[in-house]
mmCIF file of C-alpha atoms in Angstrom:
data_model
loop_
_atom_site.group_PDB
_atom_site.id
_atom_site.type_symbol
_atom_site.label_atom_id
_atom_site.label_comp_id
_atom_site.label_asym_id
_atom_site.label_seq_id
_atom_site.Cartn_x
_atom_site.Cartn_y
_atom_site.Cartn_z
ATOM 1 C CA MET A 81 69.726 79.765 120.522
ATOM 2 C CA SER A 82 73.442 79.423 121.231
ATOM 3 C CA ASP A 83 75.018 76.580 123.186
ATOM 4 C CA ALA A 84 78.328 75.950 124.954
ATOM 5 C CA THR A 85 80.058 74.599 121.851
ATOM 6 C CA ASP A 86 79.386 77.706 119.742
ATOM 7 C CA PRO A 87 82.432 79.917 119.173
ATOM 8 C CA TRP A 88 82.665 83.454 120.549
ATOM 9 C CA LEU A 89 83.605 86.452 118.409
ATOM 10 C CA ILE A 90 85.443 89.094 120.452
ATOM 11 C CA VAL A 91 85.632 92.363 118.524
ATOM 12 C CA GLY A 92 87.986 95.137 119.599
ATOM 13 C CA LEU A 93 86.744 98.372 118.048
ATOM 14 C CA GLY A 94 89.201 100.978 116.762
ATOM 15 C CA ASN A 95 90.705 102.609 113.690
ATOM 16 C CA PRO A 96 93.482 100.991 111.629
ATOM 17 C CA GLY A 97 96.825 102.722 111.142
ATOM 18 C CA PRO A 98 99.723 103.748 113.400
ATOM 19 C CA GLU A 99 98.490 107.326 113.766
ATOM 20 C CA TYR A 100 95.426 106.057 115.688
ATOM 21 C CA ALA A 101 97.111 103.295 117.687
ATOM 22 C CA ALA A 102 97.275 105.070 121.072
ATOM 23 C CA ASN A 103 93.979 107.023 120.748
ATOM 24 C CA ARG A 104 91.215 106.677 123.329
ATOM 25 C CA HIS A 105 88.965 105.427 120.490
ATOM 26 C CA ASN A 106 91.354 102.482 119.978
ATOM 27 C CA VAL A 107 91.159 100.951 123.423
ATOM 28 C CA GLY A 108 89.203 98.028 121.929
ATOM 29 C CA PHE A 109 92.224 97.199 119.747
ATOM 30 C CA MET A 110 94.474 97.374 122.851
ATOM 31 C CA VAL A 111 92.302 94.824 124.681
ATOM 32 C CA ALA A 112 92.149 92.557 121.597
ATOM 33 C CA ASP A 113 95.967 92.699 121.296
ATOM 34 C CA LEU A 114 96.358 91.643 124.933
ATOM 35 C CA LEU A 115 93.887 88.760 124.525
ATOM 36 C CA ALA A 116 95.818 87.625 121.425
ATOM 37 C CA GLU A 117 98.995 87.573 123.545
ATOM 38 C CA ARG A 118 97.201 85.500 126.179
ATOM 39 C CA ILE A 119 96.203 82.840 123.664
ATOM 40 C CA GLY A 120 99.642 82.968 122.031
ATOM 41 C CA GLY A 121 98.328 84.053 118.628
ATOM 42 C CA LYS A 122 99.231 86.696 116.056
ATOM 43 C CA PHE A 123 96.665 88.711 114.121
ATOM 44 C CA LYS A 124 96.450 87.949 110.415
ATOM 45 C CA ARG A 125 94.194 89.103 107.625
ATOM 46 C CA ALA A 126 90.782 87.457 107.623
ATOM 47 C CA GLN A 127 89.854 85.574 104.436
ATOM 48 C CA LYS A 128 86.256 86.686 104.210
ATOM 49 C CA ALA A 129 86.192 90.102 105.904
ATOM 50 C CA GLN A 130 88.016 93.403 106.109
ATOM 51 C CA ALA A 131 89.497 92.535 109.489
ATOM 52 C CA GLN A 132 92.442 90.982 111.277
ATOM 53 C CA VAL A 133 91.718 87.825 113.265
ATOM 54 C CA VAL A 134 93.284 85.351 115.670
ATOM 55 C CA GLU A 135 91.651 82.029 116.489
ATOM 56 C CA GLY A 136 92.285 80.121 119.699
ATOM 57 C CA ARG A 137 90.899 79.173 123.085
ATOM 58 C CA LEU A 138 90.388 81.351 126.161
ATOM 59 C CA GLY A 139 89.951 80.200 129.716
ATOM 60 C CA PRO A 140 91.287 77.345 131.804
ATOM 61 C CA PRO A 141 92.347 74.162 129.979
ATOM 62 C CA GLY A 142 89.635 71.536 129.642
ATOM 63 C CA PRO A 143 85.885 71.776 129.108
ATOM 64 C CA ALA A 144 85.685 75.321 130.558
ATOM 65 C CA SER A 145 87.833 76.815 127.781
ATOM 66 C CA ARG A 146 85.977 78.576 124.989
ATOM 67 C CA ARG A 147 86.739 78.672 121.272
ATOM 68 C CA VAL A 148 87.229 82.314 120.316
ATOM 69 C CA ILE A 149 87.859 84.427 117.271
ATOM 70 C CA LEU A 150 89.479 87.734 118.204
ATOM 71 C CA ALA A 151 88.893 90.429 115.600
ATOM 72 C CA LYS A 152 89.976 93.960 114.784
ATOM 73 C CA PRO A 153 87.897 95.464 111.944
ATOM 74 C CA MET A 154 90.170 97.270 109.454
ATOM 75 C CA SER A 155 87.350 99.373 108.013
ATOM 76 C CA TYR A 156 87.502 102.434 110.276
ATOM 77 C CA MET A 157 85.226 102.711 113.278
ATOM 78 C CA ASN A 158 82.052 103.980 111.593
ATOM 79 C CA LEU A 159 81.998 101.012 109.168
ATOM 80 C CA SER A 160 82.684 98.233 111.727
ATOM 81 C CA GLY A 161 79.344 96.499 111.142
ATOM 82 C CA GLY A 162 80.243 95.110 107.700
ATOM 83 C CA PRO A 163 83.403 93.232 108.762
ATOM 84 C CA VAL A 164 81.800 92.005 112.020
ATOM 85 C CA THR A 165 78.732 90.660 110.201
ATOM 86 C CA ALA A 166 80.953 88.946 107.603
ATOM 87 C CA LEU A 167 82.959 87.271 110.401
ATOM 88 C CA ARG A 168 79.773 86.268 112.245
ATOM 89 C CA ASP A 169 78.453 84.580 109.104
ATOM 90 C CA PHE A 170 81.764 82.948 108.143
ATOM 91 C CA TYR A 171 82.400 81.451 111.618
ATOM 92 C CA LYS A 172 78.678 80.788 112.305
ATOM 93 C CA VAL A 173 78.671 82.735 115.581
ATOM 94 C CA PRO A 174 75.301 83.398 117.260
ATOM 95 C CA THR A 175 74.775 87.140 117.821
ATOM 96 C CA ASP A 176 74.661 86.655 121.615
ATOM 97 C CA HIS A 177 78.193 85.186 121.375
ATOM 98 C CA ILE A 178 79.583 88.440 119.963
ATOM 99 C CA VAL A 179 81.374 90.803 122.354
ATOM 100 C CA ALA A 180 82.248 94.375 121.336
ATOM 101 C CA VAL A 181 85.015 95.980 123.410
ATOM 102 C CA HIS A 182 84.842 99.763 123.027
ATOM 103 C CA ASP A 183 85.550 103.166 124.556
ATOM 104 C CA GLU A 184 82.669 104.772 126.471
ATOM 105 C CA LEU A 185 82.334 108.531 127.101
ATOM 106 C CA ASP A 186 79.652 108.271 129.794
ATOM 107 C CA ILE A 187 81.860 106.280 132.170
ATOM 108 C CA ASP A 188 84.887 107.697 133.961
ATOM 109 C CA PHE A 189 88.361 106.465 133.055
ATOM 110 C CA GLY A 190 89.167 103.382 135.111
ATOM 111 C CA MET A 191 85.584 102.075 135.107
ATOM 112 C CA LEU A 192 84.108 99.153 133.146
ATOM 113 C CA ARG A 193 80.523 98.161 132.416
ATOM 114 C CA LEU A 194 79.388 94.877 130.869
ATOM 115 C CA LYS A 195 75.980 94.517 129.269
ATOM 116 C CA LEU A 196 73.967 92.650 126.663
ATOM 117 C CA GLY A 197 72.081 94.668 124.067
ATOM 118 C CA GLY A 198 70.979 98.275 124.393
ATOM 119 C CA GLY A 199 71.546 101.481 122.460
ATOM 120 C CA ASP A 200 74.727 102.785 120.862
ATOM 121 C CA ASN A 201 74.998 105.978 122.961
ATOM 122 C CA GLY A 202 76.305 107.846 119.908
ATOM 123 C CA HIS A 203 79.242 105.450 119.437
ATOM 124 C CA ASN A 204 79.792 105.094 115.679
ATOM 125 C CA GLY A 205 81.267 101.574 115.907
ATOM 126 C CA LEU A 206 78.256 100.276 117.848
ATOM 127 C CA LYS A 207 75.869 102.190 115.592
ATOM 128 C CA SER A 208 77.346 100.420 112.550
ATOM 129 C CA MET A 209 77.265 96.985 114.231
ATOM 130 C CA THR A 210 73.670 97.414 115.390
ATOM 131 C CA LYS A 211 72.577 98.576 111.926
ATOM 132 C CA SER A 212 74.155 95.445 110.415
ATOM 133 C CA MET A 213 72.941 92.804 112.852
ATOM 134 C CA GLY A 214 70.664 94.230 115.540
ATOM 135 C CA PRO A 215 71.538 95.193 119.142
ATOM 136 C CA ASP A 216 71.623 91.770 120.827
ATOM 137 C CA TYR A 217 75.378 91.400 121.311
ATOM 138 C CA HIS A 218 77.495 91.871 124.460
ATOM 139 C CA ARG A 219 79.419 95.064 125.144
ATOM 140 C CA ILE A 220 82.399 95.678 127.356
ATOM 141 C CA ARG A 221 82.346 99.425 127.854
ATOM 142 C CA PHE A 222 85.743 100.882 128.766
ATOM 143 C CA GLY A 223 85.350 104.281 130.426
ATOM 144 C CA ILE A 224 87.269 107.182 128.920
ATOM 145 C CA GLY A 225 85.267 110.017 130.531
ATOM 146 C CA ARG A 226 84.006 113.209 128.915
ATOM 147 C CA PRO A 227 86.128 115.776 127.052
ATOM 148 C CA PRO A 228 87.373 118.673 129.193
ATOM 149 C CA GLY A 229 85.970 122.174 128.700
ATOM 150 C CA ARG A 230 84.653 122.854 125.211
ATOM 151 C CA MET A 231 86.668 120.182 123.420
ATOM 152 C CA GLN A 232 84.625 118.405 120.755
ATOM 153 C CA VAL A 233 83.894 114.699 121.355
ATOM 154 C CA ALA A 234 85.412 113.759 117.972
ATOM 155 C CA ASP A 235 88.686 115.497 118.882
ATOM 156 C CA PHE A 236 88.744 113.943 122.352
ATOM 157 C CA VAL A 237 88.293 110.319 121.254
ATOM 158 C CA LEU A 238 90.954 110.687 118.537
ATOM 159 C CA LYS A 239 93.540 111.964 121.030
ATOM 160 C CA ASP A 240 95.942 109.728 122.952
ATOM 161 C CA PHE A 241 95.301 109.039 126.626
ATOM 162 C CA SER A 242 96.710 111.724 128.936
ATOM 163 C CA SER A 243 100.038 111.173 130.700
ATOM 164 C CA THR A 244 98.154 110.605 133.982
ATOM 165 C CA GLU A 245 95.850 108.035 132.351
ATOM 166 C CA ARG A 246 98.781 106.300 130.642
ATOM 167 C CA LYS A 247 100.276 105.457 134.054
ATOM 168 C CA ASP A 248 97.199 103.328 134.731
ATOM 169 C CA LEU A 249 96.301 102.269 131.179
ATOM 170 C CA ALA A 250 98.080 98.890 131.057
ATOM 171 C CA TYR A 251 96.332 97.861 134.291
ATOM 172 C CA GLN A 252 92.920 98.952 132.975
ATOM 173 C CA VAL A 253 93.417 97.153 129.628
ATOM 174 C CA ASP A 254 94.435 94.028 131.571
ATOM 175 C CA ARG A 255 91.285 94.313 133.683
ATOM 176 C CA ALA A 256 89.100 94.658 130.576
ATOM 177 C CA ALA A 257 90.715 91.525 129.102
ATOM 178 C CA ASP A 258 89.985 89.727 132.392
ATOM 179 C CA ALA A 259 86.357 90.879 132.101
ATOM 180 C CA VAL A 260 86.115 89.306 128.620
ATOM 181 C CA GLU A 261 87.433 86.011 130.011
ATOM 182 C CA SER A 262 85.035 86.183 132.954
ATOM 183 C CA LEU A 263 82.060 86.848 130.663
ATOM 184 C CA LEU A 264 82.891 83.726 128.630
ATOM 185 C CA ALA A 265 83.649 81.492 131.609
ATOM 186 C CA ASP A 266 81.151 82.684 134.246
ATOM 187 C CA GLY A 267 78.319 84.297 132.293
ATOM 188 C CA LEU A 268 77.147 87.905 132.213
ATOM 189 C CA GLU A 269 75.685 88.258 135.712
ATOM 190 C CA ARG A 270 78.751 86.989 137.544
ATOM 191 C CA ALA A 271 81.083 89.007 135.328
ATOM 192 C CA GLN A 272 78.967 92.127 135.946
ATOM 193 C CA SER A 273 79.084 91.648 139.713
ATOM 194 C CA THR A 274 82.882 91.419 139.565
ATOM 195 C CA TYR A 275 83.721 94.127 137.014
ATOM 196 C CA ASN A 276 80.866 96.660 136.870
ATOM 197 C CA SER A 277 82.440 99.249 139.128
#
């Protein structure tokens, strides 16, 4: 069982490489980048995993701040489980102190949902994580909505946000980063009541 002194591992899911940087599927990386800015850190290559990491503290100064490892797996989305499990083992993070931030098709753009455990809903990053370490980690689900018309899901998630969405994207990424901080500081139920729209 985890306790208050255990570190948290915050994983932004996405694909490495500049060609994917602004894709809907990479919103987890966008949130991780913003959190790294907030703690004043720069991502660097992890020693023991195929990932980039930043270590620091999130939350108000004093006993309420939490030790965190922010991570971006560099393995491509469908292989995220290997790097995340390696980081979990290296930093000795309990599974219920792992938070995956990811895009979610079944929620409209501009909506967030926080939860602990559950299925992967066809998301390849979650599928890989769950296969590696079971389902009992937190998720911050960032709504991207469903593809229009007959567009394939794979094409939709690997496209950049629309020009309309981009007007609001920085605000929504900021809100998702706030939700991560709230989860760590206030616990799941309070964070859900604030951010589950």
